[in-house]
PDB file of C-alpha atoms and ligand atoms in Angstrom:
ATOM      1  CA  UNK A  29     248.039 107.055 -77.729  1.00  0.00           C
ATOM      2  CA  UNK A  30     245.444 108.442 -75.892  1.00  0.00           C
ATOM      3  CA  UNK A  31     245.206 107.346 -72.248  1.00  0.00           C
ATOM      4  CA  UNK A  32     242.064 105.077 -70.535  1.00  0.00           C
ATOM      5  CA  UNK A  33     240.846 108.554 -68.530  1.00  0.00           C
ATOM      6  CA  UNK A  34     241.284 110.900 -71.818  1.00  0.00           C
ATOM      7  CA  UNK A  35     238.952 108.082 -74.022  1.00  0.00           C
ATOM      8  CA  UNK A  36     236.594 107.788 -70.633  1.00  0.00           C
ATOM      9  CA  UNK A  37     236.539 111.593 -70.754  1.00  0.00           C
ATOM     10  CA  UNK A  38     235.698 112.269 -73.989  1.00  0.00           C
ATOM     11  CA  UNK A  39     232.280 109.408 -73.844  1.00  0.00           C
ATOM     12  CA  UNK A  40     231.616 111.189 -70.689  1.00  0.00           C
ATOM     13  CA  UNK A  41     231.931 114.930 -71.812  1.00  0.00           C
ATOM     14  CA  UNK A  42     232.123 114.863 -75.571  1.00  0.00           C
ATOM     15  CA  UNK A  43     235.454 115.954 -76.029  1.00  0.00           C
ATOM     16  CA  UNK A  44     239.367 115.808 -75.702  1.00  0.00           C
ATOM     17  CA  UNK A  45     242.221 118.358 -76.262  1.00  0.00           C
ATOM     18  CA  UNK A  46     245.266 116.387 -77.826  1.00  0.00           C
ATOM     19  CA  UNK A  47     248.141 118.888 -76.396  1.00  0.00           C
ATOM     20  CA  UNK A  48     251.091 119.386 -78.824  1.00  0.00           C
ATOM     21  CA  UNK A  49     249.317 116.810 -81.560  1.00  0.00           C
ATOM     22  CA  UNK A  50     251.087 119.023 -83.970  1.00  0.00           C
ATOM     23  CA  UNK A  51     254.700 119.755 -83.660  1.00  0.00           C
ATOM     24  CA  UNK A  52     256.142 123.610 -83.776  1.00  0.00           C
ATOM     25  CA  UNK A  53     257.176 122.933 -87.758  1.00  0.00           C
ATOM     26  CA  UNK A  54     253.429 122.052 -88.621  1.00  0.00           C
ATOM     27  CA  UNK A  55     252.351 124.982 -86.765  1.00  0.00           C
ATOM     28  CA  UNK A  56     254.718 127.334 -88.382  1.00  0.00           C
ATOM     29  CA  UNK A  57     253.477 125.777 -92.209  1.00  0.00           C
ATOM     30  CA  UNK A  58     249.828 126.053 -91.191  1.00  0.00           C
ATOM     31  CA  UNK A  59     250.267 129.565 -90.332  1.00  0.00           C
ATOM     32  CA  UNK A  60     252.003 130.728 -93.698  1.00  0.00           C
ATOM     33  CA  UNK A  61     249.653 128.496 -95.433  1.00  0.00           C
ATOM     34  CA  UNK A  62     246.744 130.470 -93.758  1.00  0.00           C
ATOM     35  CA  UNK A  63     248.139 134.015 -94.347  1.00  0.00           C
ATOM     36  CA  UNK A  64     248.387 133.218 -98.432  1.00  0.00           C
ATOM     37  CA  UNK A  65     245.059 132.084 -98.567  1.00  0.00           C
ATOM     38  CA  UNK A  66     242.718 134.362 -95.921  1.00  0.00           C
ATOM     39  CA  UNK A  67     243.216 137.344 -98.015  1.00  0.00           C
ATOM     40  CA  UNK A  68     240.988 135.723-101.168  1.00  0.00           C
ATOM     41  CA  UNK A  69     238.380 133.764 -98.507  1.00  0.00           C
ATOM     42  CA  UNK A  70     235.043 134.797 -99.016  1.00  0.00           C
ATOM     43  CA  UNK A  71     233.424 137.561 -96.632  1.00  0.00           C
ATOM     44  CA  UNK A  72     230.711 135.980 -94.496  1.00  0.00           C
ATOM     45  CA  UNK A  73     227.853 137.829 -92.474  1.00  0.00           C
ATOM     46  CA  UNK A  74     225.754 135.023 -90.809  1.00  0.00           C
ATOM     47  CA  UNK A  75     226.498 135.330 -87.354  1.00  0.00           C
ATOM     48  CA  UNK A  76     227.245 139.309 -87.435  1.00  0.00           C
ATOM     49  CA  UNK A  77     228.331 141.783 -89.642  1.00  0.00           C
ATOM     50  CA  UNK A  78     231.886 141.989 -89.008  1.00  0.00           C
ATOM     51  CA  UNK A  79     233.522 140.448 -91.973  1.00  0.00           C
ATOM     52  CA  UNK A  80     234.488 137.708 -91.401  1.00  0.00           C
ATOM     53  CA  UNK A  81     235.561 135.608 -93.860  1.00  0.00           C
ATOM     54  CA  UNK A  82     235.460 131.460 -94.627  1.00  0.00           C
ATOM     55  CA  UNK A  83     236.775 129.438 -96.821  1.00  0.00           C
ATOM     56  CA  UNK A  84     234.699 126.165 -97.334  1.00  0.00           C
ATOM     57  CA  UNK A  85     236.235 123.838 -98.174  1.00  0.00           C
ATOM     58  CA  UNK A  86     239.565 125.009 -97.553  1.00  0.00           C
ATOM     59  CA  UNK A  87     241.759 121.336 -97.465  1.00  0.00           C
ATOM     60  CA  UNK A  88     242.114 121.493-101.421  1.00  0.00           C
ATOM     61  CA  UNK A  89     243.758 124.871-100.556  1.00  0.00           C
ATOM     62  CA  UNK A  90     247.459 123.563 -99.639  1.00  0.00           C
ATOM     63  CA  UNK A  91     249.040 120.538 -99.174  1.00  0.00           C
ATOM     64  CA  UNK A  92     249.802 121.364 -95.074  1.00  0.00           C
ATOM     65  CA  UNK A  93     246.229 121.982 -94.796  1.00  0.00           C
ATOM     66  CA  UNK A  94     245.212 118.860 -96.989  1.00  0.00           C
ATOM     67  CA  UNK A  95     248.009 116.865 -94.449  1.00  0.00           C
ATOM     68  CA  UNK A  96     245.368 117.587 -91.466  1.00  0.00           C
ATOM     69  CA  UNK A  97     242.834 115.222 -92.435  1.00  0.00           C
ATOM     70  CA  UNK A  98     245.296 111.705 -92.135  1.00  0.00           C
ATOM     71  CA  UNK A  99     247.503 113.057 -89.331  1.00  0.00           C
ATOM     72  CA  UNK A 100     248.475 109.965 -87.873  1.00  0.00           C
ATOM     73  CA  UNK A 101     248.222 111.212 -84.160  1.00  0.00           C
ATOM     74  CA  UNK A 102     244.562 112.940 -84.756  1.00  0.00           C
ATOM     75  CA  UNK A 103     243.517 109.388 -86.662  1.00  0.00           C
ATOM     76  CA  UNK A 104     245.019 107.757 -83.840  1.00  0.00           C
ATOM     77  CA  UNK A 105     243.319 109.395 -80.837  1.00  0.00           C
ATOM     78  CA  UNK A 106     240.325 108.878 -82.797  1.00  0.00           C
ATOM     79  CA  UNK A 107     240.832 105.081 -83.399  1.00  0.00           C
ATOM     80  CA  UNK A 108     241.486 104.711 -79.456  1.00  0.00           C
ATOM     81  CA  UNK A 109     238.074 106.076 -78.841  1.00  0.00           C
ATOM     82  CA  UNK A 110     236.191 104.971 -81.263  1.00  0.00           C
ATOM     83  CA  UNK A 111     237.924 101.340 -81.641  1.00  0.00           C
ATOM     84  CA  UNK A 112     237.861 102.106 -85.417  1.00  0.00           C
ATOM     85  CA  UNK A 113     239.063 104.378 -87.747  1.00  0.00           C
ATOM     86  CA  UNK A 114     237.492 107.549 -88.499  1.00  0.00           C
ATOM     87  CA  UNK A 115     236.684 109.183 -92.202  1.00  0.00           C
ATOM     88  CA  UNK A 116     236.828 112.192 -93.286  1.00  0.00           C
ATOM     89  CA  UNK A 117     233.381 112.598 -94.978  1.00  0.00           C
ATOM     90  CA  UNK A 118     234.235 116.436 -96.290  1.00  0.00           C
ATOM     91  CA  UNK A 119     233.210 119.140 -94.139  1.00  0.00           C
ATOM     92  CA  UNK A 120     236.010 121.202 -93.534  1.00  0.00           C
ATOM     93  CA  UNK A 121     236.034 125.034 -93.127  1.00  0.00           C
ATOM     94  CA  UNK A 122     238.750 127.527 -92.455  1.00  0.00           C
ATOM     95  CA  UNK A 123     238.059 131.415 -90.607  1.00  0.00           C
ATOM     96  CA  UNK A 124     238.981 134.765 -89.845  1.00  0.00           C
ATOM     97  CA  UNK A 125     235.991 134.784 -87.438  1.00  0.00           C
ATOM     98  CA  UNK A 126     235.530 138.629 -85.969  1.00  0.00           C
ATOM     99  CA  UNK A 127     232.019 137.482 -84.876  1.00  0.00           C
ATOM    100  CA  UNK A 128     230.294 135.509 -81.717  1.00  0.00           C
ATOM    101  CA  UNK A 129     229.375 132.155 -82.805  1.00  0.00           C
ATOM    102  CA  UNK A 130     226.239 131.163 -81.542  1.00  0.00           C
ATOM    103  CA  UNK A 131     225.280 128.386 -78.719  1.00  0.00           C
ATOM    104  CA  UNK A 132     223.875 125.690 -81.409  1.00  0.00           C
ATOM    105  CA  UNK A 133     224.566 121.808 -81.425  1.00  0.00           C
ATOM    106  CA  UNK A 134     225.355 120.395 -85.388  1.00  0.00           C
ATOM    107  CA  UNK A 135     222.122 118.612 -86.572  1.00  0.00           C
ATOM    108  CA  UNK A 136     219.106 117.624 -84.657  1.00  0.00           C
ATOM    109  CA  UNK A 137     219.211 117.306 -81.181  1.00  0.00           C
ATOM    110  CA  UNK A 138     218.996 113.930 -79.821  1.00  0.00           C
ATOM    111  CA  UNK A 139     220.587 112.208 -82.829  1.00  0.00           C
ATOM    112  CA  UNK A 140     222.263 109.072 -82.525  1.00  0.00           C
ATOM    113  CA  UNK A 141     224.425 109.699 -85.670  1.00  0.00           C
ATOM    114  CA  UNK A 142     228.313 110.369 -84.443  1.00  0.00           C
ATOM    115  CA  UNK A 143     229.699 113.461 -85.999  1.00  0.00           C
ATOM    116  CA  UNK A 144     233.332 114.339 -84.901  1.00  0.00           C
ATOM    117  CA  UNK A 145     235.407 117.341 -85.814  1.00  0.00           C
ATOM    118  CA  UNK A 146     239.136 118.667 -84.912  1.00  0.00           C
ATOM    119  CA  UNK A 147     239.726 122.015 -83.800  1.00  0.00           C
ATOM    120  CA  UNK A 148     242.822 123.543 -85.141  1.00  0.00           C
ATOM    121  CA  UNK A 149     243.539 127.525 -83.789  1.00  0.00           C
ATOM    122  CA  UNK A 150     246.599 129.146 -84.995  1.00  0.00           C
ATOM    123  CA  UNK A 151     246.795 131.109 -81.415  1.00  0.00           C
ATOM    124  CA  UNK A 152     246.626 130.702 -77.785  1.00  0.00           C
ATOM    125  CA  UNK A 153     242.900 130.860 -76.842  1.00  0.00           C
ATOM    126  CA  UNK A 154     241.260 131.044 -73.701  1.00  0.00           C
ATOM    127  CA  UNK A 155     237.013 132.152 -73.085  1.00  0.00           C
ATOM    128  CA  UNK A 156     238.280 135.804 -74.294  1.00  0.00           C
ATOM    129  CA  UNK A 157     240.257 135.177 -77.120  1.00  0.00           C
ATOM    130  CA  UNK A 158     237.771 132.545 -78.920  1.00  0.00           C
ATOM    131  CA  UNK A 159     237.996 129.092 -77.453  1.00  0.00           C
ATOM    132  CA  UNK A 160     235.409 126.837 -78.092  1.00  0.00           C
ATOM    133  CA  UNK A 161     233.280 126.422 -75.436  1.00  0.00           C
ATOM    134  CA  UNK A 162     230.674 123.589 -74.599  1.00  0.00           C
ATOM    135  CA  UNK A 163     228.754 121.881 -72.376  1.00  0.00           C
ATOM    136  CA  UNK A 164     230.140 118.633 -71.483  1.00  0.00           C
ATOM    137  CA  UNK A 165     228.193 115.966 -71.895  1.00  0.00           C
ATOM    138  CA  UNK A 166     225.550 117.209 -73.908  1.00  0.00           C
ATOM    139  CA  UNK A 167     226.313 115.095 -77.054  1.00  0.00           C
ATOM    140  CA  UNK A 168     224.162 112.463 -74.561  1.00  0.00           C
ATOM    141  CA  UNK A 169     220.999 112.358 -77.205  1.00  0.00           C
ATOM    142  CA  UNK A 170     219.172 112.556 -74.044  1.00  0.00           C
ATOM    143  CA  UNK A 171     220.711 115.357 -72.335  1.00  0.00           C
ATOM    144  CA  UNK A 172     220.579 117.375 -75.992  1.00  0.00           C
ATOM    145  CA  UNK A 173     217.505 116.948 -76.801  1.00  0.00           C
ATOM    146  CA  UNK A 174     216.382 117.904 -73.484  1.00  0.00           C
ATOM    147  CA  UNK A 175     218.530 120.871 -73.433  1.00  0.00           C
ATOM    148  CA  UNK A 176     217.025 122.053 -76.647  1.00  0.00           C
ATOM    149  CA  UNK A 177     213.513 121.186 -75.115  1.00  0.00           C
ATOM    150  CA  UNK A 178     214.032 123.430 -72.348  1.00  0.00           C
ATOM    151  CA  UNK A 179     215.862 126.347 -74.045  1.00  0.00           C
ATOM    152  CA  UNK A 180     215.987 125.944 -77.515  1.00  0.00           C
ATOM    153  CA  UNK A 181     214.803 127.437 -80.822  1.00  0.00           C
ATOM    154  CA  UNK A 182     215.574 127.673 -84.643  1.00  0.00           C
ATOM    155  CA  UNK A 183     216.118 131.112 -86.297  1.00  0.00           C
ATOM    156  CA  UNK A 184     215.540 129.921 -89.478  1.00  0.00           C
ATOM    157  CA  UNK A 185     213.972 126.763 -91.015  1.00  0.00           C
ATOM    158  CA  UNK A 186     217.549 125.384 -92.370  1.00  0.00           C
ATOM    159  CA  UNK A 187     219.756 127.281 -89.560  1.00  0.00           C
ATOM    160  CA  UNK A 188     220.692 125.196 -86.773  1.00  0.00           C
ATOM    161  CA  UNK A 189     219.226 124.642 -82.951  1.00  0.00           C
ATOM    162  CA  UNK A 190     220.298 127.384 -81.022  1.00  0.00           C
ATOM    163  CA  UNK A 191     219.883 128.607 -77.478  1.00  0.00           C
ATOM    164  CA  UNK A 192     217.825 131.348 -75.587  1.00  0.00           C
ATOM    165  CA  UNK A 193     220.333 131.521 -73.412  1.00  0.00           C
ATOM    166  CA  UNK A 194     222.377 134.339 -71.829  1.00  0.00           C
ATOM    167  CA  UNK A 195     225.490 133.240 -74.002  1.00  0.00           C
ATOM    168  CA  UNK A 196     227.925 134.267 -71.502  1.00  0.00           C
ATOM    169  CA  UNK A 197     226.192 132.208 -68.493  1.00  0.00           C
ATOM    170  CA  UNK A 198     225.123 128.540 -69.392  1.00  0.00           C
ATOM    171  CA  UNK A 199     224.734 126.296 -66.823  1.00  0.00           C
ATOM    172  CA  UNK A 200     227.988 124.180 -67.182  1.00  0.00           C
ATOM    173  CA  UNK A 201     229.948 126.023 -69.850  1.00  0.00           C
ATOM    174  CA  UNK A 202     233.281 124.886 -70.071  1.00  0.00           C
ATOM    175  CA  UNK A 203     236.012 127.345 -72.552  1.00  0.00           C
ATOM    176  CA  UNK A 204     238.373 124.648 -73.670  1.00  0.00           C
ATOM    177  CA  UNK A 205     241.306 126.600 -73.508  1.00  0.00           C
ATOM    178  CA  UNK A 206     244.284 125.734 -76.309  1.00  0.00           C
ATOM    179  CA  UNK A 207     247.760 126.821 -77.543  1.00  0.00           C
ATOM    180  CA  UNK A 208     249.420 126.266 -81.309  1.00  0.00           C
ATOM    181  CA  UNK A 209     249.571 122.936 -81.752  1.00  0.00           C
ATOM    182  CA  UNK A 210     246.871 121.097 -79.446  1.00  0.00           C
ATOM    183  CA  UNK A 211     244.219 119.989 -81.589  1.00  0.00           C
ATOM    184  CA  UNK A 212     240.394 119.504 -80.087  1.00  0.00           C
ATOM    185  CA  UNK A 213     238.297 116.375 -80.957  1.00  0.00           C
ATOM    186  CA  UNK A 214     234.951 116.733 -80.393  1.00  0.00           C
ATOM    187  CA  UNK A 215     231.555 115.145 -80.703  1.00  0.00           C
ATOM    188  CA  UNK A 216     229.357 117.069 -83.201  1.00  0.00           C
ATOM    189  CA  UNK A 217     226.381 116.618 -80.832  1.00  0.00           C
ATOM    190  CA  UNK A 218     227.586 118.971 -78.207  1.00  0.00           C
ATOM    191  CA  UNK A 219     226.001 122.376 -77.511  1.00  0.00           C
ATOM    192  CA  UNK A 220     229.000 125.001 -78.338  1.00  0.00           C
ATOM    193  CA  UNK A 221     229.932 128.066 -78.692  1.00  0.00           C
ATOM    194  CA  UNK A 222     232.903 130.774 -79.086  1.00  0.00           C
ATOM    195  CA  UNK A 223     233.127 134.253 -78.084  1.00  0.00           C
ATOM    196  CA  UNK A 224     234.471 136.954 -80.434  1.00  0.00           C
ATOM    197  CA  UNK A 225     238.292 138.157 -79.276  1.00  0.00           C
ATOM    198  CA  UNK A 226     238.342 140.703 -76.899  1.00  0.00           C
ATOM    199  CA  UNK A 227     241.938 141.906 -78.476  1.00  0.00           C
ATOM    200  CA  UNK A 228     239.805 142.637 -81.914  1.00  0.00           C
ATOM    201  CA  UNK A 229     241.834 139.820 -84.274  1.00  0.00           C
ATOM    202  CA  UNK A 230     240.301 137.541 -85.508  1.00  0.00           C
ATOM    203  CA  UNK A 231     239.806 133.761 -84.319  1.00  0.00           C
ATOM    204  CA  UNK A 232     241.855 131.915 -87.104  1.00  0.00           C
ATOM    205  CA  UNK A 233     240.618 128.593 -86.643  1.00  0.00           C
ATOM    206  CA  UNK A 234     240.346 125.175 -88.677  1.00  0.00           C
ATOM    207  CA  UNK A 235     237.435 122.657 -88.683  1.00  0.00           C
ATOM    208  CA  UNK A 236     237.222 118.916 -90.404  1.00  0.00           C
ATOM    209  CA  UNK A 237     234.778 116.951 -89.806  1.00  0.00           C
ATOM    210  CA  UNK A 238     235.081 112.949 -89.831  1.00  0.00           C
ATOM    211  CA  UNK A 239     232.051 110.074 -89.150  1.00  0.00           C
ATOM    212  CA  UNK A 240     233.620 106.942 -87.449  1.00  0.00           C
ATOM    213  CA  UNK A 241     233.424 103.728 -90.005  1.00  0.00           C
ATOM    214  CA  UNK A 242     230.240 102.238 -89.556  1.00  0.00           C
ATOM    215  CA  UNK A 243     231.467  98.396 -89.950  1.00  0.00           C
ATOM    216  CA  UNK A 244     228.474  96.543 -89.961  1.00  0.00           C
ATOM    217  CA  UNK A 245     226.061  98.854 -88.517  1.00  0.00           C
ATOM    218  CA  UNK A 246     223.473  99.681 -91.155  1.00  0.00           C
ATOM    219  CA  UNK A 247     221.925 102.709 -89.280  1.00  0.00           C
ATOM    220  CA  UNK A 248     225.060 103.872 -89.073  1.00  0.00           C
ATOM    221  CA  UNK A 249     226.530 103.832 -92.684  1.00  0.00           C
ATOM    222  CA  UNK A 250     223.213 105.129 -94.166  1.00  0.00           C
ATOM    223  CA  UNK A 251     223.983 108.132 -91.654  1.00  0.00           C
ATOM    224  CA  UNK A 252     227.129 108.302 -93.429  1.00  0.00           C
ATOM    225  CA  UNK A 253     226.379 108.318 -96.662  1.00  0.00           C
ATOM    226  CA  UNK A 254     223.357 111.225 -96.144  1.00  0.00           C
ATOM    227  CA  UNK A 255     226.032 113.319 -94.432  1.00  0.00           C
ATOM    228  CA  UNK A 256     228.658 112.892 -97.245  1.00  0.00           C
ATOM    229  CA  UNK A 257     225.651 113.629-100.447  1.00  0.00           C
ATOM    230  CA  UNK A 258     224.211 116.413 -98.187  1.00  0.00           C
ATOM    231  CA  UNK A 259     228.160 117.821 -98.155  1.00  0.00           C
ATOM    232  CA  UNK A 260     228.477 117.490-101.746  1.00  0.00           C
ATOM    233  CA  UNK A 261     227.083 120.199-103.992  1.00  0.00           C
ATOM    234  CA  UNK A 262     228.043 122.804-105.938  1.00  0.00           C
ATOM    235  CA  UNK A 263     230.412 124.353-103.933  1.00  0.00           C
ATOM    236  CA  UNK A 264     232.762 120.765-103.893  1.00  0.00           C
ATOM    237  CA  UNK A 265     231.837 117.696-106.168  1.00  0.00           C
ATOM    238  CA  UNK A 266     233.871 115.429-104.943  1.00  0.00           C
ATOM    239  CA  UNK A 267     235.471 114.987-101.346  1.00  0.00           C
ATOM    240  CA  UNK A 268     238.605 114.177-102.929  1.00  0.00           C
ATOM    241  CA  UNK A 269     240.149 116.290-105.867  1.00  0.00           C
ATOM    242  CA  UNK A 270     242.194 114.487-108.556  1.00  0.00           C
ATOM    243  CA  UNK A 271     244.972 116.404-107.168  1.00  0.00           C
ATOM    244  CA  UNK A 272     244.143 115.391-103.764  1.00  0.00           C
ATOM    245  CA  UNK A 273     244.240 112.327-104.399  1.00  0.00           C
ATOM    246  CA  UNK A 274     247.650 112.346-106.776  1.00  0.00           C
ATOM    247  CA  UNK A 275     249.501 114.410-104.200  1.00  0.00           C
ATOM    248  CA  UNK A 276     248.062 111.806-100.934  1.00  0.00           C
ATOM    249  CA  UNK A 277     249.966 108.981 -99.271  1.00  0.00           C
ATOM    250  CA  UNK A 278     248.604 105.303 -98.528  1.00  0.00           C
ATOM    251  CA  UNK A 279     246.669 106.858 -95.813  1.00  0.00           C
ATOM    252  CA  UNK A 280     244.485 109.030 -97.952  1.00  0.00           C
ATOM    253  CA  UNK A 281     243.946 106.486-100.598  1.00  0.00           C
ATOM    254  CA  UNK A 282     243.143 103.710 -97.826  1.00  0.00           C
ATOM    255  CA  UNK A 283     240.432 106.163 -96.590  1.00  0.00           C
ATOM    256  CA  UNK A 284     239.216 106.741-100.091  1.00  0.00           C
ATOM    257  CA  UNK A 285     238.902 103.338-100.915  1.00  0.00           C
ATOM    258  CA  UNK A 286     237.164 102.587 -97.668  1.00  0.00           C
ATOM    259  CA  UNK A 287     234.468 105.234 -98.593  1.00  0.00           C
ATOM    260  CA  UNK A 288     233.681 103.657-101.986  1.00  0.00           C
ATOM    261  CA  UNK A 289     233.601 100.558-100.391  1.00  0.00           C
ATOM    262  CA  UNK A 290     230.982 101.295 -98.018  1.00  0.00           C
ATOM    263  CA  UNK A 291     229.013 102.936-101.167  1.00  0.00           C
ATOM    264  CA  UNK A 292     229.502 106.296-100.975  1.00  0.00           C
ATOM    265  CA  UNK A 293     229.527 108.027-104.243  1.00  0.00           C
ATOM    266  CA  UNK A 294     231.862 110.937-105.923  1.00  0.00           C
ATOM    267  CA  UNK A 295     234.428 110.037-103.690  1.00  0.00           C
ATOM    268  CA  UNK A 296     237.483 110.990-106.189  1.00  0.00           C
ATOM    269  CA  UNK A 297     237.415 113.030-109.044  1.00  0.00           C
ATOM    270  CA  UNK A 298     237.811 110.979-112.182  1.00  0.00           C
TER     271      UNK A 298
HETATM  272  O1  LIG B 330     233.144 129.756 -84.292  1.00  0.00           O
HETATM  273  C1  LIG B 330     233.740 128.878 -83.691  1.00  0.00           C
HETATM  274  O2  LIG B 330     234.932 128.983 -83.403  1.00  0.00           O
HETATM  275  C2  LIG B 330     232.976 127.628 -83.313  1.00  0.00           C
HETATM  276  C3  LIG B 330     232.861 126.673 -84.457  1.00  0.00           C
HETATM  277  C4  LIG B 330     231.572 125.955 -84.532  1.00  0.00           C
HETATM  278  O3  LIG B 330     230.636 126.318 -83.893  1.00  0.00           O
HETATM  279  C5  LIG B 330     231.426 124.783 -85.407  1.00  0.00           C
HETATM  280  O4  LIG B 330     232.384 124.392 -86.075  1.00  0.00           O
HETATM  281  O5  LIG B 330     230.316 124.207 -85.440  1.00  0.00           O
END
């Protein structure tokens, strides 16, 4: 359970590093899982032209990875901040990233819509070695917007906001340092980055993304829904697979059957 300061700290700044959320036996199954599959991810040149390689989706991949998305202690911190559980509304991506990933925020700055992913890094990380850093407190729709008024451009009409900023000196930068097994929640909204290793490996990081439930907001649940149908494509039909689903506990079906009950479509495969 997360405590009063760690849920005030994440409305305040954006963000929260659960320390040890996974225990030394995930760890050592997420890492075996990741060296079978990196070798057949796809190369991808967006940010440089290192090759680095993603695979996106990459839950379907193996069961420990597919585990991630229901962990009870990552759905728990969640439901103590939120005051409601979170879904998984696909998004998830896995990387050998040998690149800098640039300042950008996810979406349009100043949304209201929540967007919340976990961080999951199979090493230690600090600013050198490919922590995620961010500005706290600029998932404040105010205080992104008027970040991205001040210092902000698109480099392409679908890419997302970035900054003009030096990288390596933005006013409030914070690296969000992390060892095997902490796991970083974070609001969607903030401005973030992550520096390419200075050792030359690769950052081999994890990334799901989850939408809290909307209950009875309608705002909110048509938010939802556009993020899950603009997820959905030809790359993944479905968020769940019929495997997924076959091989999932209560806690996977309870969030699948929440998502159809709130009207999203192609939820399972059938
Ligand atoms: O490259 C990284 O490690 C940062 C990931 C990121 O920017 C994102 O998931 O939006």
């Amino acid at each position: 359970m997360l405590s009063e300061i760690e849920v005030g700290q994440f409305r305040a700044f954006g963000f929260v590093v659960l320390k040890g959320c996974l225990s030394g036996e995930e760890v050592e199954g997420l890492q075996e899982a990741y060296e079978r599959v990196i070798p057949d991810a796809p190369l991808y040149n967006y940010f440089g032209n290192n090759d680095t390689q993603v695979m996106n989706p990459f839950v379907q991949a193996d069961d420990r990875f597919a585990a991630l998305i229901e962990h009870p202690r990552i759905m728990e911190a969640m439901r103590d901040i939120y005051g409601t559980e979170c879904l998984y509304v696909t998004g998830s991506d896995l990387w050998a990233n040998r690149d800098d990933t640039p300042w950008h925020s996810d979406g349009q700055p100043g949304r209201r819509a929540v967007g919340v992913k976990t961080s999951i890094y199979l090493d230690e990380q600090d600013r050198d070695s490919g922590a995620l850093n961010v500005i706290p407190g600029s998932h404040h729709p105010d205080f992104c917007a008027a970040i991205f008024q001040a210092h902000g451009y698109w480099a392409t009409a679908t890419s997302r906001p970035r900054l003009r900023l030096d990288p390596e000196t933005v006013p409030g930068m914070l690296p969000l340092n992390t060892r095997p097994g902490d796991v970083v929640l974070w609001d969607t909204r903030l401005w973030h980055s992550a520096f390419k290793r200075k050792d030359g490996r690769p950052r081999r990081a994890m990334f799901i993304s989850y939408m809290p439930d909307p209950q009875d907001d309608l705002l909110a649940l048509s938010d939802l829904r556009a993020t899950v149908q603009a997820s959905l494509g030809e790359r993944q039909a479905f968020i769940y697979s019929r495997e997924m689903m076959a091989k999932g506990g209560p806690a996977r079906e309870k969030m699948a059957a929440r998502l159809e009950a709130l009207g999203v479509e192609r939820v399972r495969e059938r």
